[in-house]
Coordinates of C-alpha atoms in Angstrom, one line a residue:
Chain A
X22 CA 10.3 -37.2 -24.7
X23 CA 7.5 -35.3 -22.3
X24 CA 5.2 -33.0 -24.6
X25 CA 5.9 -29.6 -25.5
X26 CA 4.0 -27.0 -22.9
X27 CA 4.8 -24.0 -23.7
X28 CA 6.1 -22.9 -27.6
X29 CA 7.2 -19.4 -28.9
X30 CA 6.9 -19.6 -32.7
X31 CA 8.8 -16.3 -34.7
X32 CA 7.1 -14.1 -31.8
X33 CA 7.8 -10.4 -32.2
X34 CA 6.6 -7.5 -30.2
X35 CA 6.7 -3.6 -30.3
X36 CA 5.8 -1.3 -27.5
X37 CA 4.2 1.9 -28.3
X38 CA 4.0 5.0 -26.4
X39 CA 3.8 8.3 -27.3
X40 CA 7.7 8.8 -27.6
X41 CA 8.7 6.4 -29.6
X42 CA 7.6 2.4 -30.4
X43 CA 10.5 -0.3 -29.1
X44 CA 11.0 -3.4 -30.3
X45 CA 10.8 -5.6 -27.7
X46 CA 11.2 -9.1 -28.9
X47 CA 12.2 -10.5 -32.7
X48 CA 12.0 -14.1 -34.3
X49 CA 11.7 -15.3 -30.7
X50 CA 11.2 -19.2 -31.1
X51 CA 11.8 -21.3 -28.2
X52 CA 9.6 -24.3 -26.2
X53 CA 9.4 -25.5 -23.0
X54 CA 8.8 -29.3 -22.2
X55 CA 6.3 -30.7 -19.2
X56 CA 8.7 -31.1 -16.1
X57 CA 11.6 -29.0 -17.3
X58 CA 13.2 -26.6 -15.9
X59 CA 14.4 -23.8 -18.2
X60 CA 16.6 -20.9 -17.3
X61 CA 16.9 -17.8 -19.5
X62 CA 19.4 -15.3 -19.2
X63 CA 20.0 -12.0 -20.6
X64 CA 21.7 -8.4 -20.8
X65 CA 19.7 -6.1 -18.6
X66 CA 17.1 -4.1 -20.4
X67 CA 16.4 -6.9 -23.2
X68 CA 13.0 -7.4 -22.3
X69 CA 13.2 -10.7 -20.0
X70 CA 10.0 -9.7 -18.1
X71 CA 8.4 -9.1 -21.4
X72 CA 9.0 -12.4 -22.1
X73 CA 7.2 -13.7 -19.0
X74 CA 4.5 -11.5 -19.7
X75 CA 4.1 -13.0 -23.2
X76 CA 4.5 -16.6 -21.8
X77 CA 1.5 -16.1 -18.9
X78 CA -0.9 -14.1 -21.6
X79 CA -0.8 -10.5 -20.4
X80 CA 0.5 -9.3 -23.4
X81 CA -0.2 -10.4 -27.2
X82 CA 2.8 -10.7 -29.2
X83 CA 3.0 -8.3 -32.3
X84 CA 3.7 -11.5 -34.5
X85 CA 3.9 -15.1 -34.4
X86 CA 2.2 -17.1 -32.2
X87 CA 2.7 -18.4 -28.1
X88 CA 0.7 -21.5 -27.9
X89 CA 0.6 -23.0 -24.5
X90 CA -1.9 -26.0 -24.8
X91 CA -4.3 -24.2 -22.3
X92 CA -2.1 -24.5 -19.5
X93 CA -2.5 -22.6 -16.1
X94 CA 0.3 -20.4 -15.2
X95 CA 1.7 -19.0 -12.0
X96 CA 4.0 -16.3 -11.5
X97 CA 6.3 -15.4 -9.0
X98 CA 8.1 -12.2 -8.9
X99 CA 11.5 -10.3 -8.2
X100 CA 9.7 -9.1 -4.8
X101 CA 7.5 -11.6 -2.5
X102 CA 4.7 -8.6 -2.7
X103 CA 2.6 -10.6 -0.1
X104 CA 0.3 -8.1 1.2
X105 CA 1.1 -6.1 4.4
X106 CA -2.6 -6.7 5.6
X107 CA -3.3 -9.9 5.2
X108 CA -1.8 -12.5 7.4
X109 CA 0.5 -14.9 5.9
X110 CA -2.6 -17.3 5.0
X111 CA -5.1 -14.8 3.6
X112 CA -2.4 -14.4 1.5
X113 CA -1.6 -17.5 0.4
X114 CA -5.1 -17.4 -0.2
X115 CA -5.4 -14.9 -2.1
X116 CA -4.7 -16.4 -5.4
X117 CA -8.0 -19.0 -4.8
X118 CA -9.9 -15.5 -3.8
X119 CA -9.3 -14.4 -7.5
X120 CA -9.9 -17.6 -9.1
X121 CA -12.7 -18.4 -7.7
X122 CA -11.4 -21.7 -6.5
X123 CA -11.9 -20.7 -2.8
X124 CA -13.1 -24.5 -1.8
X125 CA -12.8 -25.9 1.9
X126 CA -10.5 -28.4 -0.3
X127 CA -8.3 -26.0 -1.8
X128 CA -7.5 -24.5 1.1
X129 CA -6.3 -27.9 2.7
X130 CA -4.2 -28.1 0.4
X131 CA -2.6 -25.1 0.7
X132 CA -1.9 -25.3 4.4
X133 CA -0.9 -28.5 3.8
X134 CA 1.9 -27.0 1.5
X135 CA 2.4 -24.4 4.0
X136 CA 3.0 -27.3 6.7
X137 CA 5.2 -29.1 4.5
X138 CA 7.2 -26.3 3.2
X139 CA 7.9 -24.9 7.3
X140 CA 5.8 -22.4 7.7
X141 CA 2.8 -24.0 9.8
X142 CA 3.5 -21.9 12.4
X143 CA 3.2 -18.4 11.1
X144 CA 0.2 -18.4 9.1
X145 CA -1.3 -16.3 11.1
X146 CA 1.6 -13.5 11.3
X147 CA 1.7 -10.8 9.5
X148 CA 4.3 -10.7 6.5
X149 CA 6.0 -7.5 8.6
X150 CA 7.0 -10.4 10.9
X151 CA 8.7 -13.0 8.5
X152 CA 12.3 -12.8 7.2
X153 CA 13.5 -12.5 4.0
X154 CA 13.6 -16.0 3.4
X155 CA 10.3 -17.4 4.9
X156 CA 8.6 -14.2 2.7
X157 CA 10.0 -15.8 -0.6
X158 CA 8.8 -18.9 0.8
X159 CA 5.4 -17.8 1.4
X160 CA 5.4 -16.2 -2.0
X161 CA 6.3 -19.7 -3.7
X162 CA 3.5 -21.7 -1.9
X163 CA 0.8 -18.3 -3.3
X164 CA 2.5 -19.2 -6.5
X165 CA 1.4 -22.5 -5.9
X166 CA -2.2 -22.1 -4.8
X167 CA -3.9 -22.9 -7.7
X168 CA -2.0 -26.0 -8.6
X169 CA -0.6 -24.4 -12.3
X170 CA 1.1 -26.5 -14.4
X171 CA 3.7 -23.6 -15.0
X172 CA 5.7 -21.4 -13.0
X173 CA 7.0 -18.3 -14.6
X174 CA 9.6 -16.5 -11.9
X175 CA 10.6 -13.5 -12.6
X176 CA 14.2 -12.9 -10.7
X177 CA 12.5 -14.3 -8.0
X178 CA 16.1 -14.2 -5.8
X179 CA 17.5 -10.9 -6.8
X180 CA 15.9 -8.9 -4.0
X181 CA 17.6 -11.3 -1.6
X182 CA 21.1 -10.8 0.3
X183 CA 23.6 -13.2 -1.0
X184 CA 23.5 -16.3 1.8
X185 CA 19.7 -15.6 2.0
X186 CA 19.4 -16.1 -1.9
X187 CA 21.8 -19.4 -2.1
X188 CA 19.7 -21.0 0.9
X189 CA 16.8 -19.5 -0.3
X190 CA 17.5 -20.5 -4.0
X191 CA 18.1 -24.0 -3.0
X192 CA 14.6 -23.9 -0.7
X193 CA 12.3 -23.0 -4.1
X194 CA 14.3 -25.5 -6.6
X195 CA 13.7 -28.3 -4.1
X196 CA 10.3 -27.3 -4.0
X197 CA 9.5 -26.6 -7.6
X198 CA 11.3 -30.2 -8.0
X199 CA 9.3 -32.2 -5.5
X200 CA 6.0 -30.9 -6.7
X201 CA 7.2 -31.9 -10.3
X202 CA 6.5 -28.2 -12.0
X203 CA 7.4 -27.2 -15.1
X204 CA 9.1 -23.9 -14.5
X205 CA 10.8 -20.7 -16.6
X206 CA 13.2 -19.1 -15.0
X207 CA 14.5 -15.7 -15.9
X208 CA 17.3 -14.3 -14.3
X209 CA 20.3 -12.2 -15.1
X210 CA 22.6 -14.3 -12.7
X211 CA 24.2 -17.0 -14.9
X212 CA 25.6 -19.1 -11.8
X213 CA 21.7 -19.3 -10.5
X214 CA 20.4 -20.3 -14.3
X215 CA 23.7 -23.0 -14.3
X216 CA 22.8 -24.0 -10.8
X217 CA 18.7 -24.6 -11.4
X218 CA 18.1 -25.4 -14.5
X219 CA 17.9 -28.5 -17.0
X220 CA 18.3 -26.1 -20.0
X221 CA 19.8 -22.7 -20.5
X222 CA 18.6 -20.0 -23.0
X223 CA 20.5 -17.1 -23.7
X224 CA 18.4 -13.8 -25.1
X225 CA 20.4 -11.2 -26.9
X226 CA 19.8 -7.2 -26.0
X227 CA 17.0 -6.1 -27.4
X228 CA 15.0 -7.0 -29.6
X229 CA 15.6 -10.0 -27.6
X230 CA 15.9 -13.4 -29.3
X231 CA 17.6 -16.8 -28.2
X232 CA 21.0 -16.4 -29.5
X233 CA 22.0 -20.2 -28.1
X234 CA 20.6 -22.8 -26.1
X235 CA 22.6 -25.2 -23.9
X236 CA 21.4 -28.6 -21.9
X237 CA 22.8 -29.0 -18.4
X238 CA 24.7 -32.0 -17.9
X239 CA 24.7 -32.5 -13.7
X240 CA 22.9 -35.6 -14.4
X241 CA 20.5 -36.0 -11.4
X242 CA 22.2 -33.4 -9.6
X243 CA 19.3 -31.0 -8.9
X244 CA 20.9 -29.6 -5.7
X245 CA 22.2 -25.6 -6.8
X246 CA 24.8 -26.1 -4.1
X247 CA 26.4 -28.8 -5.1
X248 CA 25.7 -28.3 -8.9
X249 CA 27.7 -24.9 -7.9
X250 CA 31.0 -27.1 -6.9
X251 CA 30.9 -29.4 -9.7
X252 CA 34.1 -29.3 -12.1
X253 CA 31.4 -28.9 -15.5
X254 CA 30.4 -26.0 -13.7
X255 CA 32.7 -23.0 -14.7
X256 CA 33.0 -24.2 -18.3
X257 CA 29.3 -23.5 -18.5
X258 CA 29.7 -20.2 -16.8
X259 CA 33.0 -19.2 -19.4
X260 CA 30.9 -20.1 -22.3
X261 CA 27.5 -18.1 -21.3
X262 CA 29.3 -15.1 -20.1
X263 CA 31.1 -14.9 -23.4
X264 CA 28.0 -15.5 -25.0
X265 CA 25.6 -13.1 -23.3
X266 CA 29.0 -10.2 -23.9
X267 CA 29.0 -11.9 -27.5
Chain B
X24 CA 3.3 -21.8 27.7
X25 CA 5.0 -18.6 28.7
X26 CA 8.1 -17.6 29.8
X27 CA 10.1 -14.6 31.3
X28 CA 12.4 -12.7 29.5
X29 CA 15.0 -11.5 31.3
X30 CA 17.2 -8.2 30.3
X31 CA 20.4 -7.0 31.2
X32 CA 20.9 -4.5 33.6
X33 CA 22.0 -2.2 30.8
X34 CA 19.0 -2.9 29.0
X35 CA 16.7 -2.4 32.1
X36 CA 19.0 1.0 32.7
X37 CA 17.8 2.1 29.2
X38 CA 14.3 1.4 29.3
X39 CA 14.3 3.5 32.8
X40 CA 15.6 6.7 30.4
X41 CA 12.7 6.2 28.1
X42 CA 10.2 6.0 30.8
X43 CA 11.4 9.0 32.5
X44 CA 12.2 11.0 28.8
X45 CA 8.0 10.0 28.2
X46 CA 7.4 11.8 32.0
X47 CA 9.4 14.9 31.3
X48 CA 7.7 15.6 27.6
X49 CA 4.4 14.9 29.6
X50 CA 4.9 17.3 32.3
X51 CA 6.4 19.9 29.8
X52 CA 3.3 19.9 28.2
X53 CA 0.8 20.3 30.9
X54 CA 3.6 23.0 32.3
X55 CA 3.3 25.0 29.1
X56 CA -0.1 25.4 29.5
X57 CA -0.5 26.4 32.4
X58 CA 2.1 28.7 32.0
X59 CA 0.5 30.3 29.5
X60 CA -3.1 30.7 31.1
X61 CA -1.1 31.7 34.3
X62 CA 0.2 34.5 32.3
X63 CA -2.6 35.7 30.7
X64 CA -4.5 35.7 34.1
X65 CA -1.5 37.8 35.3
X66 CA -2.0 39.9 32.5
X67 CA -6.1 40.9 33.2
X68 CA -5.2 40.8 37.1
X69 CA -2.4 43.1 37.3
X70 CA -3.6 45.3 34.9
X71 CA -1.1 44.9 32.4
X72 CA -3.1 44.8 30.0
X73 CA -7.0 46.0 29.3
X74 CA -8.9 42.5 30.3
X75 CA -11.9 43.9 28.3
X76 CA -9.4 43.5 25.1
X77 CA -7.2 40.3 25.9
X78 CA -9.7 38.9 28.4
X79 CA -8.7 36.4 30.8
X80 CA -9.2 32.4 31.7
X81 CA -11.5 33.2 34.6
X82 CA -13.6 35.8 32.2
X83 CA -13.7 33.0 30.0
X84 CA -14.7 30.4 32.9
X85 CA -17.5 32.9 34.2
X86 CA -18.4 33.5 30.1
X87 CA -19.2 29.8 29.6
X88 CA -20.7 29.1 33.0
X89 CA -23.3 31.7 32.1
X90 CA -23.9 30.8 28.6
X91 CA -24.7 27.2 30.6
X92 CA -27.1 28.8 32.8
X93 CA -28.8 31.0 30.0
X94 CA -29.3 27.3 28.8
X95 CA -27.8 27.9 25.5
X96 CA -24.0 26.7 25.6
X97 CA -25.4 23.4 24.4
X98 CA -27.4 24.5 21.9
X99 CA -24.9 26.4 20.0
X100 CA -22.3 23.8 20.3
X101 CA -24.6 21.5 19.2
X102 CA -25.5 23.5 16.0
X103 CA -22.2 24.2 14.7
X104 CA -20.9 20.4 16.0
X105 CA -23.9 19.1 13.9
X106 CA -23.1 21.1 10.7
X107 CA -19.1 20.2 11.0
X108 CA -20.0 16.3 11.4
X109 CA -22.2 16.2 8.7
X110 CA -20.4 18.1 6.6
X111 CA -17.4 16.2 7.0
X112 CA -18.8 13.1 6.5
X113 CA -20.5 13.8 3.4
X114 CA -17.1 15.6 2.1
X115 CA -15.0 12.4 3.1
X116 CA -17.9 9.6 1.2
X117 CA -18.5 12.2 -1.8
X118 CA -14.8 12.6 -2.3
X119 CA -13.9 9.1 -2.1
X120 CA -16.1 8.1 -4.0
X121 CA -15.5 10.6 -6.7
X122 CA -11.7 9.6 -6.9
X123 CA -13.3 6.2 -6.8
X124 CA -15.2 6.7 -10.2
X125 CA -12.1 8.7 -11.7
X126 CA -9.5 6.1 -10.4
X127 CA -11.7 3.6 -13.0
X128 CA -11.5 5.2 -15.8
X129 CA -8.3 7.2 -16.8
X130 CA -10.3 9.2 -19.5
X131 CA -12.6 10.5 -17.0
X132 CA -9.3 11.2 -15.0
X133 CA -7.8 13.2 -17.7
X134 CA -10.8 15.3 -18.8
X135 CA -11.5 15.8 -15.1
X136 CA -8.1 17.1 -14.0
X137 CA -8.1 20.6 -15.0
X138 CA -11.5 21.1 -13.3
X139 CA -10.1 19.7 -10.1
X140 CA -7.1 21.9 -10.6
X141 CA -9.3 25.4 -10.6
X142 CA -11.6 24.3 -7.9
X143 CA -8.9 23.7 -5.4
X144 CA -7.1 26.6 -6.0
X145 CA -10.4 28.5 -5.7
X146 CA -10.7 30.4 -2.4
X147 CA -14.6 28.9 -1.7
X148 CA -15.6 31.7 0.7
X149 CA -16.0 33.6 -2.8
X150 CA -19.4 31.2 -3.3
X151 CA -20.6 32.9 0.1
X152 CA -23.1 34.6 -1.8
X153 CA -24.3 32.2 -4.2
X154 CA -24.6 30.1 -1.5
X155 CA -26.9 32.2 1.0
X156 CA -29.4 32.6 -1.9
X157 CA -29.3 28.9 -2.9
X158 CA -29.5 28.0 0.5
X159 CA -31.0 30.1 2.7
X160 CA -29.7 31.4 5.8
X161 CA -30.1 28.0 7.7
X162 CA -27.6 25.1 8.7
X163 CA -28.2 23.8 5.0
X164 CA -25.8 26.6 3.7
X165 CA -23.0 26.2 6.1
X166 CA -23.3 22.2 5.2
X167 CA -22.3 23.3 1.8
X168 CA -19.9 25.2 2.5
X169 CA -18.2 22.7 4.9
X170 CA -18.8 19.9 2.3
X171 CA -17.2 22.6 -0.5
X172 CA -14.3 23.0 1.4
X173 CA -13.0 19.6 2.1
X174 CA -14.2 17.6 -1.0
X175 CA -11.7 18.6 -3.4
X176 CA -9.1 18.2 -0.9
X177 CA -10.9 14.6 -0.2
X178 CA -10.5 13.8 -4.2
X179 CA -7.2 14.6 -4.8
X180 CA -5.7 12.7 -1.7
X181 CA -7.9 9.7 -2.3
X182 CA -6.9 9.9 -6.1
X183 CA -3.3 10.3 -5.2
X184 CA -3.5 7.0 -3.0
X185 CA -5.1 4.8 -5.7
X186 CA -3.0 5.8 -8.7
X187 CA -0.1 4.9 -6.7
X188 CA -1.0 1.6 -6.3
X189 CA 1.9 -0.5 -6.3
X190 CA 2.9 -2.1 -10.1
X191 CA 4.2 -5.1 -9.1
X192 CA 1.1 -6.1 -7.0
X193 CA -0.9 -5.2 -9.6
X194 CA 1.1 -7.2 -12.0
X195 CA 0.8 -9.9 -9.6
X196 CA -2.9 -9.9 -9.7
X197 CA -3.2 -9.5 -13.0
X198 CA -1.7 -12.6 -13.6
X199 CA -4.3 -14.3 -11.9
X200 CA -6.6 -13.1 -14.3
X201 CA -7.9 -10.6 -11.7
X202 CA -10.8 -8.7 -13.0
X203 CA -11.0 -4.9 -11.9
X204 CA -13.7 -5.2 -9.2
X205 CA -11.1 -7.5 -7.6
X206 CA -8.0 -5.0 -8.0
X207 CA -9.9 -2.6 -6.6
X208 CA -11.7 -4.8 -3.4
X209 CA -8.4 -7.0 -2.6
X210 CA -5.3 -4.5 -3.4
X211 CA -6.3 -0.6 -4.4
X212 CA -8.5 -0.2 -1.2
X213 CA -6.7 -2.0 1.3
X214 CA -3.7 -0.5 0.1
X215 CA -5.0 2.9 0.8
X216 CA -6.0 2.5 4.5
X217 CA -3.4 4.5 5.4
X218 CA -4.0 7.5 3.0
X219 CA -7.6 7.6 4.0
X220 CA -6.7 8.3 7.9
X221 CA -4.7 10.9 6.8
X222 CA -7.3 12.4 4.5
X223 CA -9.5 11.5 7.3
X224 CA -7.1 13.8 9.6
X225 CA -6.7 16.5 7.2
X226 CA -10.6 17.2 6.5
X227 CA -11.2 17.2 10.5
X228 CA -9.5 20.6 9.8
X229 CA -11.4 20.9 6.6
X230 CA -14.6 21.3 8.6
X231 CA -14.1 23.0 11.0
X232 CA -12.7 25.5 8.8
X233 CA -15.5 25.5 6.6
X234 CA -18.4 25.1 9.5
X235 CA -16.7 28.3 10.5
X236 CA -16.6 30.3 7.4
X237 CA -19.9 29.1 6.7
X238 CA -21.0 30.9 10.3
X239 CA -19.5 33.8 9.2
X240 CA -21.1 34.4 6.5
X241 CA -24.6 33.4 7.7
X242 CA -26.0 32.0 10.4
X243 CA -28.5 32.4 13.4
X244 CA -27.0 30.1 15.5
X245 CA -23.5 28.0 16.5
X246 CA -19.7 28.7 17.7
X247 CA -19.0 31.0 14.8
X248 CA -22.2 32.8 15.3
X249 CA -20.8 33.4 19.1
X250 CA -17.2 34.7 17.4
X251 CA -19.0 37.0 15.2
X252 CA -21.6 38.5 17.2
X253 CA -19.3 38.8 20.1
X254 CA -17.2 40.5 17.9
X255 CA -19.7 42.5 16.6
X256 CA -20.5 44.1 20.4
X257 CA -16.9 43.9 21.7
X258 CA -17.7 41.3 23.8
X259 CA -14.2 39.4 23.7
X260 CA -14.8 37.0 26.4
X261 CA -17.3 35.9 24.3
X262 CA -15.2 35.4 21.5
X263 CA -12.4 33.5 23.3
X264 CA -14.7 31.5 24.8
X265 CA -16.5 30.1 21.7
X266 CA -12.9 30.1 20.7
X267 CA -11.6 27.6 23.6
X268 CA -14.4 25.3 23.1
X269 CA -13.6 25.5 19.3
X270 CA -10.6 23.9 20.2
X271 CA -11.5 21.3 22.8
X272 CA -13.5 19.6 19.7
X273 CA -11.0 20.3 17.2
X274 CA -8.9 18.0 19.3
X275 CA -11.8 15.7 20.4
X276 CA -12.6 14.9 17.2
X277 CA -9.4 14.3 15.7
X278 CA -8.7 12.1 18.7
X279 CA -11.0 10.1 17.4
X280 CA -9.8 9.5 14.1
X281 CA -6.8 8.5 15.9
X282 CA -8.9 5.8 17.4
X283 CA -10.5 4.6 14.5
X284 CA -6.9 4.7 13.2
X285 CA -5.9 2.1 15.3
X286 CA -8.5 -0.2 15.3
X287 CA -8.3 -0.3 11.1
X288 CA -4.6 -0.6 10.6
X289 CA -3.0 -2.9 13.2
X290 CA 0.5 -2.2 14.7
X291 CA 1.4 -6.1 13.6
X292 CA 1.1 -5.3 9.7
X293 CA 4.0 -2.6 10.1

C-alpha cells in the first residue's frame, strides 16, 4: 500500500461574516494515497471548494488537523483563467514566475510538456485564439509547471460543452495518469467521478462530511470512455445518486 | 509557406458592402462639416445674421492668421497646452497611485471613502479663490486646478478597476503562494490596461476642462485667457477662434491616447 499524502483528521470549519457564521465542514476525516485518484462528489452548496481550499493550505480548518507531509500542491480550476495578455507560454509560465523556480531548466520542461501534450505550436498565441479544449489543456500543463506532487481540480470540466468536456475529460485523466499524479477531484457530475477515479467520496450538504466512500472496480481501465460503457458502471451511478439524495 | 485564400463570390460581394458602407460614413462626415461651416459663412455673408455676434469661418481664418503674425498664436497655445499636459499627467500618476496605495490596504479604503465621496461631488471651481492666493496668478495655479479636477476622477476609476479584479485569478495565484507584490505586478495591473486607457480618455477631457476654468479665473496668458478677454471686448472672432483651436487639440490629444492604446493592448489578446 503507497503512503498516505494527504489526511483530513475530524476537520471542522466555520465561516464568519458579519451576517451570520456557517458551518462549512464537520468531522471531515478522509486521506488520499500517493498515485490515487480520488473523486468527491457532493450536493451543490456543501462546501466542495472549501474543501480544496483546506487541502492546498489557503484556509485553516476551525478544528482537527490537514496534514499533507509537506507536499506541493497544484490547482486547477472550474475556468482555464489563463491570462488574456500573456501568450499561451508566459502563461504556462507563470506558475515558475511566482515560485521563483523560473530556471532555463524548468522551462524545458514545460515546453516539453507543452510539446507532448499538442500544443507546440501555439505557445506563442494568445489564449483569445485557442478553443475550449486546448485552453483546459494549457491550463493542465500551468497546473503542472512546478512538478506538484498533488493536483487539486476544482470542476475543472464544468465550464465545458458536453462533447468538449468527454474529449476534454479523457485528455486531462490520460495526462494526470501518464505523469503518475496523485489527484483530488471535486465535481458535482457523478458519471465524471465514476469515470476518473480510483476511489469515490461522497460529502453530505453542509456541514459537509464523507457520508460513504466507494473503490472503483474497472480494474486497469483508466479510459473515462470506456469505463462509461462498462456494465459495473450504472450500479455505481444508482447507488451514489441515491446516496448523494440520501 | 503561404497560401491564398480564396472567397466566394458571395463573400467577396459582402466585403464590397462593407468597403463602400466605410466610404459613405467617411464622406458623411467630412460633408457635415462642411455643411455646417458653409452655413455659417452664409450666415455672416448674406447678412442673416450680425457676423460681429456669430462671426464667421473666414473671420476666424483672418483672426488666427493675425494672431500668427502678431507672433503670439504660439505662445498662447503653448501656455495653456503646457498647463493641460502637465496637469494631466500629474492627475493620471497622483491618482493611480493613490488608488494604488488604497487598493493595498482595505482599511485605508474604508476610512478613505467618504472623503473621496465629498471631493468628487464638490464643484472645484469653488477653490478658485483659495487657489489664486496660494498660488499666485501664474501657470502654477491653473496646474492645480487642472490636477484638482481630474484626480478624483483618476482614483475612483483606477480603484474601481483593481477592486474588480477577477476572484478566480486571484484564487489561482494564491494558490501558488503568490505574495501581494506579485498579485499586484502579474494580475491586478495587467488586468487593468484597459481601464487605464479609458481613465486615460476620460481625464483628456478632465484637463482641458480644468486648464480652462483655471484660465478663467486667472491668468495672463493661454487659450482661455483669449476666450475671456475676447469676451470681455466683444471681440467674438476672437473667442471662436481660441475656441476652434481648443478643439483641434482636444481631438489631437485624445488621438493620441488612442495610439498609445494600441500599441499597449494588442488586437490578438481579444
Amino acid at each position: 500500500m503507497k503512503r498516505e499524502i494527504l489526511r483530513f483528521d475530524d476537520v471542522g470549519l466555520t465561516y464568519h461574516t458579519r451576517r451570520g457564521e456557517t458551518r462549512a465542514a464537520e468531522h471531515l476525516s478522509f486521506s488520499v494515497r500517493e498515485g490515487e485518484f480520488v473523486a468527491i462528489i457532493g450536493p451543490s452548496g456543501c462546501g466542495k471548494t472549501t474543501l480544496l481550499s483546506l487541502a492546498a493550505g489557503l484556509l485553516s480548518p476551525s478544528e482537527g488537523k490537514v496534514e499533507n507531509a509537506g507536499v506541493s500542491f497544484g490547482y486547477m480550476l472550474q475556468r482555464d483563467e489563463l491570462f488574456a495578455w500573456r501568450t499561451v507560454e508566459k502563461n504556462l509560465f507563470l506558475p515558475l514566475e511566482i515560485k521563483k523556480m523560473d530556471t532555463a531548466e524548468a522551462r524545458k520542461r514545460v515546453r516539453s510538456l507543452a510539446e507532448k501534450y499538442g500544443l507546440a505550436d501555439f505557445l506563442q498565441n494568445y489564449p483569445a485564439q485557442l478553443s475550449g479544449g486546448m485552453r483546459q489543456r494549457a491550463a493542465l500543463i500551468r497546473t503542472l509547471a512546478t512538478d506538484p506532487d498533488v493536483l487539486l481540480l476544482d470542476e475543472p470540466f464544468s465550464a465545458l460543452d458536453y462533447q468538449t468536456r468527454l474529449n476534454v475529460c479523457r485528455d486531462v485523466a490520460g495526462i494526470i495518469r501518464r505523469e503518475g499524479k496523485t489527484a483530488l477531484l471535486i465535481t458535482h457530475d457523478i458519471s465524471e467521478a465514476i469515470s476518473l477515479a480510483d476511489r469515490v467520496l461522497v460529502l453530505s450538504a453542509r456541514p459537509a462530511k464523507v457520508v460513504a466512500a466507494h473503490e472503483m472496480d474497472f480494474g486497469e481501465e483508466n479510459d473515462p470512455l470506456i469505463r462509461r460503457e462498462k456494465k459495473n458502471f450504472s450500479g455505481w451511478f444508482e447507488l451514489l445518486w441515491k446516496e448523494l439524495n440520501g | 509557406m503561404k497560401h491564398q485564400i480564396t472567397y466566394s463570390r458571395e463573400h467577396a460581394l459582402f466585403l464590397k458592402k462593407c468597403r463602400r458602407h466605410t466610404v459613405i460614413v467617411q464622406l458623411f462626415r467630412v460633408g457635415v462639416l462642411a455643411a455646417l461651416l458653409g452655413l455659417w459663412e452664409c450666415v455672416a455673408a448674406f447678412g442673416w445674421a450680425d457676423p460681429f455676434l456669430t462671426s464667421s469661418p473666414s473671420r476666424i481664418c483672418a483672426t488666427v492668421a493675425s494672431l500668427y503674425r502678431e507672433g503670439t498664436l504660439f505662445y498662447h497655445i503653448g501656455v495653456t497646452l503646457a498647463e493641460t499636459i502637465v496637469g494631466f499627467l500629474i492627475a493620471v500618476a497622483l491618482g493611480t497611485s493613490i488608488a494604488l496605495a488604497l487598493w493595498w490596504s482595505e482599511s485605508l479604503r474604508q476610512v478613505a471613502e467618504p472623503y473621496i465621496v465629498v471631493l468628487n461631488a464638490l464643484p472645484k471651481i469653488a477653490l478658485g479663490p483659495l487657489i489664486i492666493i496660494w498660488f499666485g496668478t501664474g501657470s502654477n495655479a491653473i496646474v492645480f486646478m487642472t490636477v484638482l479636477v481630474g484626480l478624483i476622477v483618476s482614483v475612483m476609476h483606477m480603484l474601481g478597476a483593481f477592486v474588480a479584479t477577477d476572484k478566480n485569478k486571484l484564487l489561482l495565484l494564491r494558490s501558488m503562494g503568490a505574495n501581494k507584490i506579485q498579485i499586484l505586478t502579474k494580475l491586478v495591473l495587467p488586468s487593468s490596461r484597459a481601464a487605464f486607457i479609458s481613465m486615460l480618455k476620460v481625464n483628456v477631457g478632465m484637463a482641458w476642462i480644468g486648464s480652462i476654468m483655471g484660465e478663467y479665473i486667472v491668468s495672463k496668458a493661454g487659450l482661455g485667457y483669449l476666450i475671456v478677454y475676447g469676451g470681455q471686448v466683444f471681440k467674438l472672432d476672437l473667442v471662436m477662434s481660441a475656441t476652434c483651436i481648443l478643439c483641434l487639440l482636444a481631438a489631437g490629444m485624445y488621438f493620441l491616447v488612442v495610439l498609445l492604446e494600441k500599441k499597449l493592448v494588442k488586437s490578438a489578446e481579444r
